[in-house]
Coordinates of N, CA and C in Angstrom, one line a residue:
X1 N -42.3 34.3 -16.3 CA -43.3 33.8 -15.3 C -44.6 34.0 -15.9
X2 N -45.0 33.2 -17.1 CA -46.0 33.2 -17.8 C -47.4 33.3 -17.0
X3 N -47.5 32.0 -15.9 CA -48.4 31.5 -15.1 C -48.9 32.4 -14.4
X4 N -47.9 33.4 -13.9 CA -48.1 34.3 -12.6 C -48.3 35.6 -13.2
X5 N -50.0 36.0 -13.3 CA -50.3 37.3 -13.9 C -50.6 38.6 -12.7
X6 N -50.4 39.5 -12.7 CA -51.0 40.3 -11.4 C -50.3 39.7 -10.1
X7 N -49.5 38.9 -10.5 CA -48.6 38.8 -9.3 C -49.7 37.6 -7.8
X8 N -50.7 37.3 -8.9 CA -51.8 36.4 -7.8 C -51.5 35.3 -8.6
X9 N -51.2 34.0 -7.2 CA -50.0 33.3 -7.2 C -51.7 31.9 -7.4
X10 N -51.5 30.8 -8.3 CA -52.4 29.8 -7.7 C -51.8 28.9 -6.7
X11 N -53.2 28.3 -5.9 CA -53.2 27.4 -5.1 C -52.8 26.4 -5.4
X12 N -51.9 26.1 -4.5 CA -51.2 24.4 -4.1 C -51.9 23.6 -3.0
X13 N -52.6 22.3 -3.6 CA -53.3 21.7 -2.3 C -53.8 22.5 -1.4
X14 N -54.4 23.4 -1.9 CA -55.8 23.8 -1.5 C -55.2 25.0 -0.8
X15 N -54.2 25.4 -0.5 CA -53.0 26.3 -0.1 C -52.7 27.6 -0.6
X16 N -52.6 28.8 -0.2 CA -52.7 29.8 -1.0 C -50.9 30.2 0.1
X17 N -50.1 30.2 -1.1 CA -48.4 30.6 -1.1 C -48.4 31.3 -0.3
X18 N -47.1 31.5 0.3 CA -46.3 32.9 0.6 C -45.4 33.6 -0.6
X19 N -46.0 34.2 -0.6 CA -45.2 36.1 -2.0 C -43.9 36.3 -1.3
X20 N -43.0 36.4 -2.0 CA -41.9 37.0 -1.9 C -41.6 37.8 -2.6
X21 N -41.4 39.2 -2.7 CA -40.9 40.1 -3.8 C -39.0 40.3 -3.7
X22 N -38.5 40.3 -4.8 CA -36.9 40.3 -4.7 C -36.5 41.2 -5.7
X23 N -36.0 42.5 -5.5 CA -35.8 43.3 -6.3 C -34.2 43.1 -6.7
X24 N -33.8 42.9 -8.0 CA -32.1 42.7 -8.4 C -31.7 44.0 -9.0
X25 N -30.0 43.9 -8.9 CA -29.5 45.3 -9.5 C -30.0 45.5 -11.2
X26 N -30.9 44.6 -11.3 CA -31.0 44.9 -13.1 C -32.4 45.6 -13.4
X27 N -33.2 45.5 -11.9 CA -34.4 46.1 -11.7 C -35.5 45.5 -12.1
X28 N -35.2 43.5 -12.1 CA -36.2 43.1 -12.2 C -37.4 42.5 -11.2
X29 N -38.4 42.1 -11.0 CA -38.9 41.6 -10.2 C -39.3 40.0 -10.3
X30 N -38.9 39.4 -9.0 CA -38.8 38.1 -8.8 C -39.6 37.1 -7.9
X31 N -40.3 36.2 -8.3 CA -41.5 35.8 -7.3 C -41.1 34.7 -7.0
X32 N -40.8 34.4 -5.7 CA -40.9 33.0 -5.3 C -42.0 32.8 -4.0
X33 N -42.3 31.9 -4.6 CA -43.4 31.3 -3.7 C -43.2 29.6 -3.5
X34 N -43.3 29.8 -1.5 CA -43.1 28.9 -1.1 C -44.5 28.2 -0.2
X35 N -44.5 27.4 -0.3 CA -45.8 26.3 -0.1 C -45.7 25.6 0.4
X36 N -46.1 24.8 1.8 CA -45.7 23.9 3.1 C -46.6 23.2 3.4
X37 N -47.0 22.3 3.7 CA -48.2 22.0 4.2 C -48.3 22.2 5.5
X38 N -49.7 22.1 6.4 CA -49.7 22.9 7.7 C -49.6 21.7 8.5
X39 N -48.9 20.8 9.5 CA -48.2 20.3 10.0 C -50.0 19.4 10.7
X40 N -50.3 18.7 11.1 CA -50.8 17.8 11.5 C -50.9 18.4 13.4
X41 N -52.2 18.7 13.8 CA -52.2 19.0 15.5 C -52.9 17.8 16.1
X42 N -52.2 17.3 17.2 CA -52.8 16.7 18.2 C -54.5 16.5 18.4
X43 N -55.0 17.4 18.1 CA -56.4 17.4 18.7 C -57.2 17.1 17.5
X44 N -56.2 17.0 16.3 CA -57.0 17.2 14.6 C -58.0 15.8 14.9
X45 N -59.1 16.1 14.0 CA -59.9 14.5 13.9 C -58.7 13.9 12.9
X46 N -58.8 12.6 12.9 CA -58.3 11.9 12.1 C -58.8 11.6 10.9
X47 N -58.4 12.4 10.2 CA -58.9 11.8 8.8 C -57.8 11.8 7.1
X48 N -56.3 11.0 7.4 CA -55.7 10.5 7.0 C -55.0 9.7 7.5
X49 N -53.2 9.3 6.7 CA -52.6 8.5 7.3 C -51.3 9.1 8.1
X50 N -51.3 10.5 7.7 CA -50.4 11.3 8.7 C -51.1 11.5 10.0
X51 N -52.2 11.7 9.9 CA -52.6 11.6 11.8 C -52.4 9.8 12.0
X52 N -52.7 9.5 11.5 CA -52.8 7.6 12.3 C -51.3 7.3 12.5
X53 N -49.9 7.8 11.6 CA -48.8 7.9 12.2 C -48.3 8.8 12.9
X54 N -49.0 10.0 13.1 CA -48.9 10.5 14.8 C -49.3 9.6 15.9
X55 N -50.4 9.0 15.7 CA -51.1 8.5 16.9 C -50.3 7.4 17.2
X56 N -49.7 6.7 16.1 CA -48.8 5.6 16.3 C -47.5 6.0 17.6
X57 N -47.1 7.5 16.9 CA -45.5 8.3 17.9 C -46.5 8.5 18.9
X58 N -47.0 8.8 19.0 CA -47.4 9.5 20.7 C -47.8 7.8 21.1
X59 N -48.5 7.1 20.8 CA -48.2 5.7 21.7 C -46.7 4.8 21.8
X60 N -46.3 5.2 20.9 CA -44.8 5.1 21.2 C -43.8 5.4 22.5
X61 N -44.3 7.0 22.3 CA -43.6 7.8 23.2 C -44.5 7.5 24.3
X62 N -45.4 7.2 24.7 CA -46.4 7.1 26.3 C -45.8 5.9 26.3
X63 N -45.0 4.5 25.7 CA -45.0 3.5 26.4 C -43.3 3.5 26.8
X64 N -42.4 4.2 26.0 CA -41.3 4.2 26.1 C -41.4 5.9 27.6
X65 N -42.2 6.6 27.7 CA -41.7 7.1 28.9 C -42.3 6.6 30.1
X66 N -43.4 5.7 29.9 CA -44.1 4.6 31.1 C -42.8 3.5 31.7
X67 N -42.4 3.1 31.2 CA -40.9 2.3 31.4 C -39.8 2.6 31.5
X68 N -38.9 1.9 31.9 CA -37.6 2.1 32.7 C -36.7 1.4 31.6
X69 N -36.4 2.1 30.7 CA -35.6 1.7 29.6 C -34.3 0.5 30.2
X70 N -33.5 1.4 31.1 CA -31.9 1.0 31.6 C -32.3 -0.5 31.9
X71 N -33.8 -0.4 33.1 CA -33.9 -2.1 33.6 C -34.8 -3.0 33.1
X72 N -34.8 -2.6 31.6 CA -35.2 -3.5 30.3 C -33.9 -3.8 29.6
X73 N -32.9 -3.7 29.7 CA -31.9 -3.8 29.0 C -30.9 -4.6 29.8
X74 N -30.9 -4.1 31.4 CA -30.5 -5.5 32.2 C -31.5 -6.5 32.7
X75 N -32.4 -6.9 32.6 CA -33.1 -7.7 32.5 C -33.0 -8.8 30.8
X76 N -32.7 -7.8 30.0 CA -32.3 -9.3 29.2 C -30.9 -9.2 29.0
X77 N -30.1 -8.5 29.7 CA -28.7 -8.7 29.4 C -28.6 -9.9 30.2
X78 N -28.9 -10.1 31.5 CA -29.1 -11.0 32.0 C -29.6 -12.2 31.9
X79 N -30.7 -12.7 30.8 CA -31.1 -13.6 30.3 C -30.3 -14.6 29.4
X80 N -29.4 -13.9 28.6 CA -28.4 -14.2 27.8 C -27.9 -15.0 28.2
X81 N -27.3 -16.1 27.9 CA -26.8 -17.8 28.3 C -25.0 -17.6 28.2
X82 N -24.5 -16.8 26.9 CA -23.6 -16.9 26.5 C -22.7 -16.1 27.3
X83 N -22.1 -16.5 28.1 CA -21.4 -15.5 28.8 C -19.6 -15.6 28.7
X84 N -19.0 -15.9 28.0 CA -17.6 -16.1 27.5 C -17.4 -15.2 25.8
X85 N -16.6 -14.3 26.0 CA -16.6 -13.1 25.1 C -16.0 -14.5 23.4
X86 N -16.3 -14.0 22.6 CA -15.3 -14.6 21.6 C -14.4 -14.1 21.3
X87 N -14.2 -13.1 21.6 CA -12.3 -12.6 21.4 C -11.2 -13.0 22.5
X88 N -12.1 -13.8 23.6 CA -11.1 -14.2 24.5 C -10.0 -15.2 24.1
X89 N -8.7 -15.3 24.3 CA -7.5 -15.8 24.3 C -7.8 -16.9 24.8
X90 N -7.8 -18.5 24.0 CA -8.0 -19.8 24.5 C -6.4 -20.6 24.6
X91 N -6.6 -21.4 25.5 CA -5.4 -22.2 26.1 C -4.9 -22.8 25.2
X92 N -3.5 -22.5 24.8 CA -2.6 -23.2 24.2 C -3.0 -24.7 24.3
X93 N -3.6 -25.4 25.2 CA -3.7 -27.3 25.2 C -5.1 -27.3 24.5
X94 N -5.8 -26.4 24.4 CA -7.0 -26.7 23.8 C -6.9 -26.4 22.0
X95 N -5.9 -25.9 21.9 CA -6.3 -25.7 20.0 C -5.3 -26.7 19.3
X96 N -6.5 -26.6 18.4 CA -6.6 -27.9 17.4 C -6.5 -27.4 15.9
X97 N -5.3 -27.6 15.1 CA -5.2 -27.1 13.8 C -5.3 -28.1 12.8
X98 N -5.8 -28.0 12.0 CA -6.0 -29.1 10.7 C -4.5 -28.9 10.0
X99 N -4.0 -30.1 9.7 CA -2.7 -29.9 8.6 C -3.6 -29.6 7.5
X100 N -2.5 -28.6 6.4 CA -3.2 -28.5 5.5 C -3.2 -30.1 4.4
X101 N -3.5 -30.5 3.6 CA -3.5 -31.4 2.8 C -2.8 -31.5 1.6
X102 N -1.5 -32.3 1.2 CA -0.7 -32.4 0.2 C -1.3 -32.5 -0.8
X103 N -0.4 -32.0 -2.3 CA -1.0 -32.4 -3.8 C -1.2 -33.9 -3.7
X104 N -0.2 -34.5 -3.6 CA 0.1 -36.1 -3.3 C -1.2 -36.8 -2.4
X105 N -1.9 -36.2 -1.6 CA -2.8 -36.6 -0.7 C -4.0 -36.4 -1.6
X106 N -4.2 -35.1 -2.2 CA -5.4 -34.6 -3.1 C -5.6 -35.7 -4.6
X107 N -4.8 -35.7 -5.3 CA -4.2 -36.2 -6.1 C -3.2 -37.2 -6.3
X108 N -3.7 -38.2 -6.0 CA -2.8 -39.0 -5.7 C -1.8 -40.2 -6.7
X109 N -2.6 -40.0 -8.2 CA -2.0 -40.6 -9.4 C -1.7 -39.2 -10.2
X110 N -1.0 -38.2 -9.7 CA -1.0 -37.1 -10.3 C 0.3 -36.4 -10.2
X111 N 1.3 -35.6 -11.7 CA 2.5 -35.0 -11.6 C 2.2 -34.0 -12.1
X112 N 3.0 -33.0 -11.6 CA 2.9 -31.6 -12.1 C 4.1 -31.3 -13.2
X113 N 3.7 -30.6 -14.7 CA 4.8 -31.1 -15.8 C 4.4 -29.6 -16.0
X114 N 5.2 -29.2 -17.4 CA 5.4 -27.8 -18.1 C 5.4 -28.2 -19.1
X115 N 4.9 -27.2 -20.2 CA 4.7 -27.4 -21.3 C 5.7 -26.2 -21.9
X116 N 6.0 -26.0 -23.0 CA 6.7 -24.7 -23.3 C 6.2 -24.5 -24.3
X117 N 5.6 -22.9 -24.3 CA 4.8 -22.5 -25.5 C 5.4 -21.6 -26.5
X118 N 5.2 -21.4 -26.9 CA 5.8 -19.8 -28.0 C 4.9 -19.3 -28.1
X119 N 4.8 -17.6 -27.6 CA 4.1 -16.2 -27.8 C 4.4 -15.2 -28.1
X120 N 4.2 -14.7 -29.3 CA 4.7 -13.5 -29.7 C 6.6 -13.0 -29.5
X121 N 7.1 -14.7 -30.0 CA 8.4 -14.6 -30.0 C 8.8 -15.0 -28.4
X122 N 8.4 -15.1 -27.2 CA 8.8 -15.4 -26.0 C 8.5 -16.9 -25.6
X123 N 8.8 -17.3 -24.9 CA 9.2 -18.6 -24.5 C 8.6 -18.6 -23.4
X124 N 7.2 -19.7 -23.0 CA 6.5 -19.2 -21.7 C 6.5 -21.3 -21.3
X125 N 6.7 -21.1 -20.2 CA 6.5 -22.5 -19.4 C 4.6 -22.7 -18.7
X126 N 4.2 -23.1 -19.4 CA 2.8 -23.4 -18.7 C 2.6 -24.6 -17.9
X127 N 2.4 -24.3 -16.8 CA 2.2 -25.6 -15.7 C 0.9 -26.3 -15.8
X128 N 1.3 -27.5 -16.0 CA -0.6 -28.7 -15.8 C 0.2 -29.6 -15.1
X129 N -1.1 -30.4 -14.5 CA -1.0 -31.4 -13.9 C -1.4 -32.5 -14.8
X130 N -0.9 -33.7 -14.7 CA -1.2 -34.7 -15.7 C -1.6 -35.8 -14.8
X131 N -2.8 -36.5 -14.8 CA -3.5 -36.9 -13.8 C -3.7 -38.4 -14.8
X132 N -3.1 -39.3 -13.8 CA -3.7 -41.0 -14.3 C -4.7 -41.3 -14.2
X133 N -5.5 -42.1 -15.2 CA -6.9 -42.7 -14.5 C -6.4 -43.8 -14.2
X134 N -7.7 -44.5 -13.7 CA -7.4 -46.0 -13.0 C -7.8 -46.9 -14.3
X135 N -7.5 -48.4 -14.0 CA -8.0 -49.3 -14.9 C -7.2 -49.0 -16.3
X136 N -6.1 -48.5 -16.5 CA -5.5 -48.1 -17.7 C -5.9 -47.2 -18.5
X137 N -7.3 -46.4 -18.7 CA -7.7 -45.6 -19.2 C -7.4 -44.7 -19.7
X138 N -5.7 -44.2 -19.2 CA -4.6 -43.1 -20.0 C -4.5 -42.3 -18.9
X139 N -4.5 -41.1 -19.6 CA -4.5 -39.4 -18.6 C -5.2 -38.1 -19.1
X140 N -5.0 -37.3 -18.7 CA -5.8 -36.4 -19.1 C -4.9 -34.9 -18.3
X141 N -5.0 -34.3 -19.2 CA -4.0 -32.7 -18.5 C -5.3 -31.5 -18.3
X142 N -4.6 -31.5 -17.0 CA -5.5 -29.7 -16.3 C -4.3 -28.6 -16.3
X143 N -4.8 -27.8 -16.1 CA -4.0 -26.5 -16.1 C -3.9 -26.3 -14.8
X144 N -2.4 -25.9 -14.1 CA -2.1 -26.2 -12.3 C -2.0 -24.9 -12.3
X145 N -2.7 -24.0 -11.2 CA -2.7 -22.8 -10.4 C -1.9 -22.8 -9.1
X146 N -1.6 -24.2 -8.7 CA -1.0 -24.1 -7.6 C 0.1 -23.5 -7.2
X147 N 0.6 -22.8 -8.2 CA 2.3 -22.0 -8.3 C 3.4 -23.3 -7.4
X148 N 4.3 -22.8 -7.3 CA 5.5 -23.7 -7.1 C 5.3 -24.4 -6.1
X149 N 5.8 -25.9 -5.7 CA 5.8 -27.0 -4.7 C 7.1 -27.1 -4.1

């Protein structure tokens, strides 16, 4: 504790510490000093931004205990238009499901073929689709993710 001669501690923000002495079984002596700042009062003039966010909570608090919290809360529960929950259970005559859409529908000059590769001595089937163009133009092969039809 180079800093600390005579055991007189320097000021922090203008603050002179609290001393603590702590005696250990090895018979040394130990200083901690703790340093707070002194909390902001009601009556202080204002001359930061910690009082102007006090003054902010105490108008806070005067407007939230001037009012009736509960009949602010039914007054716009009430205003609310939407009154049918969305987890409610809808009539079997009213739903409407999309079929899903065939490869044949998606793709409609298009077969799904295998190719057989060799890797590392194994025998792997790779799936593409082999897709016609129009106008005679040939084909062209993709690689199919669709796993089995």
């Amino acid at each position: 504790m180079a800093g600390f001669q005579n055991n007189v501690l320097p000021q922090v923000n203008g603050q002179i510490p609290i001393v603590r002495r702590v005696q250990h079984r090895a018979r040394r002596t130990v200083i901690q000093a703790i340093s707070a700042p002194q909390r902001p009062s009601e009556t202080a003039e204002p001359s930061g931004d910690s009082i102007r966010l006090l003054d902010v909570d105490n108008a806070e608090r005067a407007r939230l205990e001037s009012t009736d919290a509960f009949s602010e809360l039914v007054a716009l529960s009430r205003n609310n238009v939407q009154k049918q929950s969305v987890n409610r259970r809808q009539k079997e005559e009213n739903l409407n499901f999309r079929q899903n859409p065939t490869f044949e529908d998606c793709f409609p000059n298009s077969a799904k073929q295998y190719v057989l590769v060799e890797h590392n001595g194994t025998s792997l089937q790779v799936p593409f689709r082999r897709v016609t163009l129009d106008g005679g133009s040939g084909h062209f092969d993709i690689y199919d993710t669709s796993g089995p039809q």
